[in-house]
Every structure is written in structure tokens, then in C-alpha cells.
Amino acid sequence: MADKLRIGIIGSGGIAQGCHMKGYASIPDLCEIVAVSDVNPETAKQAAEKFNVPTTYVDYREMLAKENLDAVSVATPNKYHLQPTVDALEAGVNVLCEKPLGMNADECRKMCRTAKDTGKILQVGLQSRFNGPSKWLKTYIDAGHLGDVYFARAQALRRRGVPGWGVFIEKDKQGGGPLIDIGVHILDLTLYLMGYPKPVSASGKAWDHLGKNPALYNSWGDYDRDKFTVEDFAVGLIKFDNGAVISLESSFMSNGPDPFSTHLYGTKAGATVTPYAPGNEGIKLFTEQDRLLMDVTPANIPHVESAHVDEVKAFVDAILHDKPSPVPGENGLILNAIFDAIYASSESGKEQQVDVSF
Ligand SMILES: NC(=O)c1ccc[n+]([C@@H]2O[C@H](COP(=O)([O-])OP(=O)(O)OC[C@H]3O[C@@H](n4cnc5c(N)ncnc54)[C@H](O)[C@@H]3O)[C@@H](O)[C@H]2O)c1
């Protein structure tokens, strides 16, 4: 390994420039972005200029062959996570792959197996756990203050928030709609806080009542209604082998408010976490003391400038110090397996088993 990690970027659009490259650039003593690849050469060039990267490629395989990389970020649309991730791992390169890890659980199985076989790090880009409120609550829960958490209500709901860029509305390139795109963040955070119990079954329903309607307002830019092939709202009920249950709701469009939060119900206390809330607004605790019911707002939530930057720093730190993946591929597999079951349940009308083996 060179003095500094040699980093390559695969897919250099919005999240690569706004988060991954920014993250690597924030720790110049530890790593250097040496090459950028994108199927669109203009995007690669623009990203490279912005971050002073010397070399660009259209084909990431050429970059892997020539650049002697230590690590890559895979920040392509979901359909193009699998092959670059497997190719990079097989080339002996550590991978930080954006969320969701795959289009479905089978893709994730291949990625997890390859990471295991090659001994390289596979990290999933799930940054919500790196936020201040998330970190505070994880410490609080691990100290036992909520008791056993037996139910959680996880919500990633947007009222009128269909992404007007990229391919987020195209099922063949994304694998699904808000469930797989933003539900993945709040479900990951909820599972992380609960210690990632093993899911056994899930049921759910997905609808597309609003997303195709050209008469409706959208606050996240215009988009082609004819291309809208994903759900606009999905719900799921997930059961775990420790008896816990999570109810999950996610939407790009709905006629309701826009929470991005999860509420955990424990045997001793409850907590609501809103990971992106400012200051000390991210946590509310619900406790009882001497028969007095109390709603408590913690006053020392750590300030995190950017969870995205911190996830990149954690990736680099794990490579340099031989640590396990900060967000393991196996977590990504569990999330995709749950989504597969919810989508299958929506089609069949029946509860589905969740298979997380690989
Ligand atoms: N963690 C987060 O909060 C977050 C936020 C936004 C997007 N994402 C994820 O990041 C990924 C990309 O989303 P985005 O918003 O950056 O999209 P984007 O469209 O802005 O960028 C994707 C880039 O990948 C390039 N590309 C497509 N196929 C490629 C291939 N085979 N090889 C190399 N490059 C290829 C495209 O030309 C484009 O420049 C998605 O998986 C998305 O779910 C995560």
C-alpha cells in the first residue's frame, strides 16, 4: 500500500461529487483521488476538474487495470452497482458502494460472497448512522436505557418529493421507488439502533396513485410522468427472530406530512430520532420516573458537520487500520431481502419469508 490510499471513483454524478469526493478530499494526508470514471465523459471531466484529479476514464475496468487502486466509490445508478463492485473486489480493491447495495437480494449475495472470498472491505453508503442524533441514541440504547426494543415505526415520507434528476423513477434501473431509495436509510438506521436482528418475514403494499399524475405539483423538479414506473408509496410490516416488529412507511408522493424519523418502543423507555434535525432537536425520549411521565430532550447531541464525509472517513480508517467494514455488505443484503419480500407481498397479497443467507 502506498503512503496515501489511491482512490478511484466509478460514477461521478451527484452523490459522487457532493459527498464521496468531498469526503476523500477532506483527508488529503490519508488518501488521494487519482482517477475518476463515468460512462459520460463530460461528467467525469467536470468532476475531475472540480477536485483536481489528473485522470479520467469512460470504462471503469480500464481504470481498475491501470491505476493500482486501494479503494473505489461505486456511485452509479442502482442497476450498475453489482458489476463494478464485484470487478473491483476481485481486483483486490476495497469498495464503498452507494445504497441500496443492489437491485435485489441476489445481487447483494454476489457482492457479499465476493467480499468474503477476497477479504476486501465492502461498505454500503448508508450515512444516516453517522449523524449526531443517531450516534447519541446508539450509545444510549447500548447502555440499556430503552430496555428491549420490541417495536419501531420507521417513516421516510415525502409529500411531493419525486427526484427530478437521475433515474430514480425508472424501475428497471433502480429496482423500486421510495422504499428502496429512501426507506433504505430509515430502515437501516432503525435496524442499526436495534442491533440488526435477523428478519424472518415481511408483508406490505406498494401503490402508484399519485406519481404518474401530470396535474400534481412536485417540489423536487419536473419529471417525465411516462417514465414513472416505480411505486410512489410503500408500507411494510417486518418480523424478526427475536420477536421484534418494524413498521416501515416511505413515499415520494403522498397526501400527508414529511417525517424522516423512527420511533423505537422499548420495555423501559421510548425514543424518536430524526437524524437530520439540527442542534438538539434530533432526539426525544419518552420515560417514566416515580410514576411521572416525562418527555426528555437531550442537551448534548454531538454536532456532525457531514454524515456523508464521516462515512467516507470511516471507510478510509477501516482500510488503513485493518478494521471491519463500518457498514457491512451483509447489512445491505438484509435491507434488499426485506424490500424483495415487501414487493413480493404487494404482488401476492401474502406474507413472505425473508432470506438473508449468502
Ligand atoms: N446516500 C445518499 O443519501 C444518496 C443520495 C443520492 C443518491 N444516492 C445513490 O447514489 C447512486 C447514484 O445516484 P446519483 O444521485 O449520484 O445519480 P447521478 O445520475 O447524479 O449520477 C450517476 C452517475 O453514474 C454514471 N453512470 C451510469 N452508469 C455507469 C456505469 N455503468 N459506469 C460508470 N458510470 C456510470 C452516470 O453517467 C452518472 O454520472 C444511486 O445508487 C443512488 O441511490 C445515495
PDB file of C-alpha atoms in Angstrom, residues 12-215:
ATOM      1  CA  SER A  12     -19.094  10.664 -10.868  1.00  0.00           C
ATOM      2  CA  GLY A  13     -22.525  12.336 -10.765  1.00  0.00           C
ATOM      3  CA  GLY A  14     -24.451  13.956  -7.909  1.00  0.00           C
ATOM      4  CA  ILE A  15     -23.593  11.832  -4.892  1.00  0.00           C
ATOM      5  CA  ALA A  16     -20.008  11.187  -6.012  1.00  0.00           C
ATOM      6  CA  GLN A  17     -19.209  14.896  -6.311  1.00  0.00           C
ATOM      7  CA  GLY A  18     -21.415  16.150  -3.483  1.00  0.00           C
ATOM      8  CA  CYS A  19     -20.348  13.550  -0.908  1.00  0.00           C
ATOM      9  CA  HIS A  20     -17.740  10.899  -1.754  1.00  0.00           C
ATOM     10  CA  MET A  21     -15.156  13.106  -3.463  1.00  0.00           C
ATOM     11  CA  LYS A  22     -15.728  15.796  -0.864  1.00  0.00           C
ATOM     12  CA  GLY A  23     -15.081  13.202   1.840  1.00  0.00           C
ATOM     13  CA  TYR A  24     -11.814  11.941   0.337  1.00  0.00           C
ATOM     14  CA  ALA A  25     -10.686  15.498  -0.384  1.00  0.00           C
ATOM     15  CA  SER A  26     -11.197  16.371   3.302  1.00  0.00           C
ATOM     16  CA  ILE A  27      -8.405  13.958   4.384  1.00  0.00           C
ATOM     17  CA  PRO A  28      -5.572  14.688   1.922  1.00  0.00           C
ATOM     18  CA  ASP A  29      -2.918  13.235   4.283  1.00  0.00           C
ATOM     19  CA  LEU A  30      -4.575   9.821   4.165  1.00  0.00           C
ATOM     20  CA  CYS A  31      -5.789   9.432   0.609  1.00  0.00           C
ATOM     21  CA  GLU A  32      -5.789  10.893  -2.869  1.00  0.00           C
ATOM     22  CA  ILE A  33      -8.378  10.602  -5.634  1.00  0.00           C
ATOM     23  CA  VAL A  34      -6.177   9.552  -8.545  1.00  0.00           C
ATOM     24  CA  ALA A  35      -8.832   8.806 -11.179  1.00  0.00           C
ATOM     25  CA  VAL A  36     -12.498   9.310 -11.989  1.00  0.00           C
ATOM     26  CA  SER A  37     -14.627   7.189 -14.319  1.00  0.00           C
ATOM     27  CA  ASP A  38     -18.077   7.736 -15.755  1.00  0.00           C
ATOM     28  CA  VAL A  39     -19.864   6.417 -18.850  1.00  0.00           C
ATOM     29  CA  ASN A  40     -20.474  10.077 -19.601  1.00  0.00           C
ATOM     30  CA  PRO A  41     -17.007  11.589 -20.314  1.00  0.00           C
ATOM     31  CA  GLU A  42     -18.256  15.141 -19.717  1.00  0.00           C
ATOM     32  CA  THR A  43     -19.392  14.239 -16.194  1.00  0.00           C
ATOM     33  CA  ALA A  44     -16.058  12.567 -15.460  1.00  0.00           C
ATOM     34  CA  LYS A  45     -14.168  15.603 -16.749  1.00  0.00           C
ATOM     35  CA  GLN A  46     -16.265  18.036 -14.750  1.00  0.00           C
ATOM     36  CA  ALA A  47     -15.835  16.009 -11.527  1.00  0.00           C
ATOM     37  CA  ALA A  48     -12.090  15.672 -12.131  1.00  0.00           C
ATOM     38  CA  GLU A  49     -11.667  19.419 -12.686  1.00  0.00           C
ATOM     39  CA  LYS A  50     -13.633  20.243  -9.544  1.00  0.00           C
ATOM     40  CA  PHE A  51     -11.378  18.077  -7.362  1.00  0.00           C
ATOM     41  CA  ASN A  52      -8.074  18.428  -9.285  1.00  0.00           C
ATOM     42  CA  VAL A  53      -7.982  14.765 -10.304  1.00  0.00           C
ATOM     43  CA  PRO A  54      -5.427  14.089 -13.071  1.00  0.00           C
ATOM     44  CA  THR A  55      -7.016  11.187 -14.973  1.00  0.00           C
ATOM     45  CA  THR A  56     -10.482  10.275 -16.257  1.00  0.00           C
ATOM     46  CA  TYR A  57     -11.862   7.114 -17.827  1.00  0.00           C
ATOM     47  CA  VAL A  58     -15.057   6.151 -19.605  1.00  0.00           C
ATOM     48  CA  ASP A  59     -14.575   2.464 -18.758  1.00  0.00           C
ATOM     49  CA  TYR A  60     -14.027   1.759 -15.063  1.00  0.00           C
ATOM     50  CA  ARG A  61     -12.385  -1.590 -15.951  1.00  0.00           C
ATOM     51  CA  GLU A  62      -9.568   0.275 -17.664  1.00  0.00           C
ATOM     52  CA  MET A  63      -9.193   2.410 -14.526  1.00  0.00           C
ATOM     53  CA  LEU A  64      -9.020  -0.719 -12.340  1.00  0.00           C
ATOM     54  CA  ALA A  65      -6.399  -2.247 -14.647  1.00  0.00           C
ATOM     55  CA  LYS A  66      -4.144   0.815 -14.847  1.00  0.00           C
ATOM     56  CA  GLU A  67      -4.363   2.771 -11.602  1.00  0.00           C
ATOM     57  CA  ASN A  68      -3.227   0.350  -8.865  1.00  0.00           C
ATOM     58  CA  LEU A  69      -6.091   1.491  -6.645  1.00  0.00           C
ATOM     59  CA  ASP A  70      -6.619   0.755  -2.945  1.00  0.00           C
ATOM     60  CA  ALA A  71     -10.279   1.717  -2.921  1.00  0.00           C
ATOM     61  CA  VAL A  72     -13.180   2.881  -5.071  1.00  0.00           C
ATOM     62  CA  SER A  73     -16.523   4.520  -4.503  1.00  0.00           C
ATOM     63  CA  VAL A  74     -19.267   2.997  -6.637  1.00  0.00           C
ATOM     64  CA  ALA A  75     -21.784   5.810  -7.144  1.00  0.00           C
ATOM     65  CA  THR A  76     -23.644   4.677 -10.245  1.00  0.00           C
ATOM     66  CA  PRO A  77     -27.411   4.146 -10.552  1.00  0.00           C
ATOM     67  CA  ASN A  78     -28.551   1.021  -8.652  1.00  0.00           C
ATOM     68  CA  LYS A  79     -28.562  -1.222 -11.733  1.00  0.00           C
ATOM     69  CA  TYR A  80     -24.835  -0.625 -12.151  1.00  0.00           C
ATOM     70  CA  HIS A  81     -23.693  -1.348  -8.576  1.00  0.00           C
ATOM     71  CA  LEU A  82     -23.191  -5.103  -8.952  1.00  0.00           C
ATOM     72  CA  GLN A  83     -20.641  -5.469 -11.735  1.00  0.00           C
ATOM     73  CA  PRO A  84     -18.263  -2.631 -10.794  1.00  0.00           C
ATOM     74  CA  THR A  85     -18.352  -3.749  -7.141  1.00  0.00           C
ATOM     75  CA  VAL A  86     -17.556  -7.382  -7.979  1.00  0.00           C
ATOM     76  CA  ASP A  87     -14.890  -6.375 -10.523  1.00  0.00           C
ATOM     77  CA  ALA A  88     -13.221  -4.011  -8.046  1.00  0.00           C
ATOM     78  CA  LEU A  89     -13.235  -6.533  -5.180  1.00  0.00           C
ATOM     79  CA  GLU A  90     -11.820  -9.211  -7.480  1.00  0.00           C
ATOM     80  CA  ALA A  91      -9.086  -6.757  -8.484  1.00  0.00           C
ATOM     81  CA  GLY A  92      -8.147  -6.515  -4.779  1.00  0.00           C
ATOM     82  CA  VAL A  93      -9.748  -3.084  -4.302  1.00  0.00           C
ATOM     83  CA  ASN A  94     -11.871  -2.089  -1.287  1.00  0.00           C
ATOM     84  CA  VAL A  95     -15.369  -0.789  -2.167  1.00  0.00           C
ATOM     85  CA  LEU A  96     -17.686   1.853  -0.751  1.00  0.00           C
ATOM     86  CA  CYS A  97     -20.881   1.205  -2.727  1.00  0.00           C
ATOM     87  CA  GLU A  98     -23.857   3.535  -2.622  1.00  0.00           C
ATOM     88  CA  LYS A  99     -27.217   2.442  -1.249  1.00  0.00           C
ATOM     89  CA  PRO A 100     -29.201   0.330  -1.861  1.00  0.00           C
ATOM     90  CA  LEU A 101     -26.418  -2.216  -2.205  1.00  0.00           C
ATOM     91  CA  GLY A 102     -28.247  -3.969  -5.057  1.00  0.00           C
ATOM     92  CA  MET A 103     -31.411  -4.038  -7.133  1.00  0.00           C
ATOM     93  CA  ASN A 104     -32.390  -7.134  -5.135  1.00  0.00           C
ATOM     94  CA  ALA A 105     -31.014  -9.584  -2.555  1.00  0.00           C
ATOM     95  CA  ASP A 106     -29.489 -11.928  -5.137  1.00  0.00           C
ATOM     96  CA  GLU A 107     -27.221  -9.149  -6.384  1.00  0.00           C
ATOM     97  CA  CYS A 108     -26.205  -8.404  -2.789  1.00  0.00           C
ATOM     98  CA  ARG A 109     -25.412 -12.076  -2.186  1.00  0.00           C
ATOM     99  CA  LYS A 110     -22.909 -11.996  -5.050  1.00  0.00           C
ATOM    100  CA  MET A 111     -21.273  -8.845  -3.689  1.00  0.00           C
ATOM    101  CA  CYS A 112     -21.092 -10.185  -0.125  1.00  0.00           C
ATOM    102  CA  ARG A 113     -19.666 -13.508  -1.292  1.00  0.00           C
ATOM    103  CA  THR A 114     -17.003 -11.759  -3.358  1.00  0.00           C
ATOM    104  CA  ALA A 115     -16.039  -9.506  -0.435  1.00  0.00           C
ATOM    105  CA  LYS A 116     -15.739 -12.564   1.803  1.00  0.00           C
ATOM    106  CA  ASP A 117     -13.690 -14.524  -0.747  1.00  0.00           C
ATOM    107  CA  THR A 118     -11.307 -11.650  -1.478  1.00  0.00           C
ATOM    108  CA  GLY A 119     -11.043 -10.398   2.119  1.00  0.00           C
ATOM    109  CA  LYS A 120     -11.621  -6.822   0.938  1.00  0.00           C
ATOM    110  CA  ILE A 121     -13.895  -4.280   2.638  1.00  0.00           C
ATOM    111  CA  LEU A 122     -17.382  -3.806   1.231  1.00  0.00           C
ATOM    112  CA  GLN A 123     -19.110  -0.807   2.825  1.00  0.00           C
ATOM    113  CA  VAL A 124     -22.634   0.354   1.957  1.00  0.00           C
ATOM    114  CA  GLY A 125     -23.286   4.109   1.611  1.00  0.00           C
ATOM    115  CA  LEU A 126     -25.766   4.413   4.469  1.00  0.00           C
ATOM    116  CA  GLN A 127     -24.746   7.616   6.163  1.00  0.00           C
ATOM    117  CA  SER A 128     -27.725   8.184   8.481  1.00  0.00           C
ATOM    118  CA  ARG A 129     -25.977   6.265  11.260  1.00  0.00           C
ATOM    119  CA  PHE A 130     -23.122   8.796  11.204  1.00  0.00           C
ATOM    120  CA  ASN A 131     -25.374  11.729  12.175  1.00  0.00           C
ATOM    121  CA  GLY A 132     -25.168  13.287  15.650  1.00  0.00           C
ATOM    122  CA  PRO A 133     -28.637  12.196  16.876  1.00  0.00           C
ATOM    123  CA  SER A 134     -28.098   8.654  15.568  1.00  0.00           C
ATOM    124  CA  LYS A 135     -24.773   8.339  17.380  1.00  0.00           C
ATOM    125  CA  TRP A 136     -26.196   9.757  20.604  1.00  0.00           C
ATOM    126  CA  LEU A 137     -29.136   7.357  20.582  1.00  0.00           C
ATOM    127  CA  LYS A 138     -26.993   4.326  19.714  1.00  0.00           C
ATOM    128  CA  THR A 139     -24.867   4.961  22.809  1.00  0.00           C
ATOM    129  CA  TYR A 140     -27.997   5.469  24.926  1.00  0.00           C
ATOM    130  CA  ILE A 141     -29.651   2.272  23.683  1.00  0.00           C
ATOM    131  CA  ASP A 142     -26.497   0.177  24.005  1.00  0.00           C
ATOM    132  CA  ALA A 143     -26.288   1.302  27.659  1.00  0.00           C
ATOM    133  CA  GLY A 144     -29.679  -0.373  28.142  1.00  0.00           C
ATOM    134  CA  HIS A 145     -31.776   2.740  28.806  1.00  0.00           C
ATOM    135  CA  LEU A 146     -34.638   1.755  26.476  1.00  0.00           C
ATOM    136  CA  GLY A 147     -34.677  -1.864  27.695  1.00  0.00           C
ATOM    137  CA  ASP A 148     -35.623  -4.322  24.944  1.00  0.00           C
ATOM    138  CA  VAL A 149     -36.842  -2.561  21.814  1.00  0.00           C
ATOM    139  CA  TYR A 150     -39.760  -4.647  20.565  1.00  0.00           C
ATOM    140  CA  PHE A 151     -41.399  -2.340  18.022  1.00  0.00           C
ATOM    141  CA  ALA A 152     -40.339   0.550  15.794  1.00  0.00           C
ATOM    142  CA  ARG A 153     -42.212   2.826  13.432  1.00  0.00           C
ATOM    143  CA  ALA A 154     -39.850   3.969  10.677  1.00  0.00           C
ATOM    144  CA  GLN A 155     -41.002   6.708   8.320  1.00  0.00           C
ATOM    145  CA  ALA A 156     -39.293   8.226   5.275  1.00  0.00           C
ATOM    146  CA  LEU A 157     -42.212  10.131   3.844  1.00  0.00           C
ATOM    147  CA  ARG A 158     -42.208  12.895   1.270  1.00  0.00           C
ATOM    148  CA  ARG A 159     -45.372  14.745   0.372  1.00  0.00           C
ATOM    149  CA  ARG A 160     -44.243  15.900  -3.082  1.00  0.00           C
ATOM    150  CA  GLY A 161     -40.608  14.788  -3.426  1.00  0.00           C
ATOM    151  CA  VAL A 162     -40.079  12.813  -6.622  1.00  0.00           C
ATOM    152  CA  PRO A 163     -36.413  13.288  -7.680  1.00  0.00           C
ATOM    153  CA  GLY A 164     -36.474  15.291 -10.909  1.00  0.00           C
ATOM    154  CA  TRP A 165     -32.963  14.116 -11.941  1.00  0.00           C
ATOM    155  CA  GLY A 166     -31.231  10.758 -12.474  1.00  0.00           C
ATOM    156  CA  VAL A 167     -33.162   7.505 -12.936  1.00  0.00           C
ATOM    157  CA  PHE A 168     -34.956   7.293  -9.580  1.00  0.00           C
ATOM    158  CA  ILE A 169     -38.377   6.820 -11.229  1.00  0.00           C
ATOM    159  CA  GLU A 170     -37.311   4.007 -13.594  1.00  0.00           C
ATOM    160  CA  LYS A 171     -37.876   0.587 -12.078  1.00  0.00           C
ATOM    161  CA  ASP A 172     -35.558  -1.264 -14.470  1.00  0.00           C
ATOM    162  CA  LYS A 173     -32.609   0.907 -13.377  1.00  0.00           C
ATOM    163  CA  GLN A 174     -33.498   1.365  -9.694  1.00  0.00           C
ATOM    164  CA  GLY A 175     -35.208  -1.863  -8.618  1.00  0.00           C
ATOM    165  CA  GLY A 176     -38.021   0.118  -6.961  1.00  0.00           C
ATOM    166  CA  GLY A 177     -39.205   3.537  -5.788  1.00  0.00           C
ATOM    167  CA  PRO A 178     -39.120   5.299  -2.402  1.00  0.00           C
ATOM    168  CA  LEU A 179     -38.971   2.021  -0.485  1.00  0.00           C
ATOM    169  CA  ILE A 180     -35.603   1.087  -1.935  1.00  0.00           C
ATOM    170  CA  ASP A 181     -34.368   4.682  -2.339  1.00  0.00           C
ATOM    171  CA  ILE A 182     -35.160   6.431   0.960  1.00  0.00           C
ATOM    172  CA  GLY A 183     -36.892   3.717   3.005  1.00  0.00           C
ATOM    173  CA  VAL A 184     -33.455   2.070   2.915  1.00  0.00           C
ATOM    174  CA  HIS A 185     -31.963   4.899   5.010  1.00  0.00           C
ATOM    175  CA  ILE A 186     -34.552   4.938   7.769  1.00  0.00           C
ATOM    176  CA  LEU A 187     -34.786   1.136   7.902  1.00  0.00           C
ATOM    177  CA  ASP A 188     -31.004   0.838   8.149  1.00  0.00           C
ATOM    178  CA  LEU A 189     -30.895   3.366  10.966  1.00  0.00           C
ATOM    179  CA  THR A 190     -33.721   1.594  12.810  1.00  0.00           C
ATOM    180  CA  LEU A 191     -32.062  -1.813  12.468  1.00  0.00           C
ATOM    181  CA  TYR A 192     -28.679  -0.389  13.457  1.00  0.00           C
ATOM    182  CA  LEU A 193     -30.175   1.068  16.638  1.00  0.00           C
ATOM    183  CA  MET A 194     -31.907  -2.279  17.358  1.00  0.00           C
ATOM    184  CA  GLY A 195     -28.671  -4.254  16.842  1.00  0.00           C
ATOM    185  CA  TYR A 196     -29.596  -5.605  13.386  1.00  0.00           C
ATOM    186  CA  PRO A 197     -31.883  -8.513  14.407  1.00  0.00           C
ATOM    187  CA  LYS A 198     -32.437 -11.211  11.769  1.00  0.00           C
ATOM    188  CA  PRO A 199     -35.622 -10.685   9.725  1.00  0.00           C
ATOM    189  CA  VAL A 200     -37.830 -13.739   9.168  1.00  0.00           C
ATOM    190  CA  SER A 201     -40.862 -12.471   7.244  1.00  0.00           C
ATOM    191  CA  ALA A 202     -42.475  -9.341   5.808  1.00  0.00           C
ATOM    192  CA  SER A 203     -45.739  -8.228   4.291  1.00  0.00           C
ATOM    193  CA  GLY A 204     -46.598  -4.963   2.623  1.00  0.00           C
ATOM    194  CA  LYS A 205     -48.180  -2.965  -0.120  1.00  0.00           C
ATOM    195  CA  ALA A 206     -46.923  -0.559  -2.782  1.00  0.00           C
ATOM    196  CA  TRP A 207     -49.063   1.939  -4.703  1.00  0.00           C
ATOM    197  CA  ASP A 208     -48.627   4.402  -7.581  1.00  0.00           C
ATOM    198  CA  HIS A 209     -51.774   6.530  -7.266  1.00  0.00           C
ATOM    199  CA  LEU A 210     -50.061   9.961  -7.448  1.00  0.00           C
ATOM    200  CA  GLY A 211     -46.661   9.666  -9.129  1.00  0.00           C
ATOM    201  CA  LYS A 212     -47.979   9.271 -12.680  1.00  0.00           C
ATOM    202  CA  ASN A 213     -50.416  12.189 -12.442  1.00  0.00           C
ATOM    203  CA  PRO A 214     -49.135  15.185 -14.510  1.00  0.00           C
ATOM    204  CA  ALA A 215     -51.591  17.557 -12.803  1.00  0.00           C
TER     205      ALA A 215
END
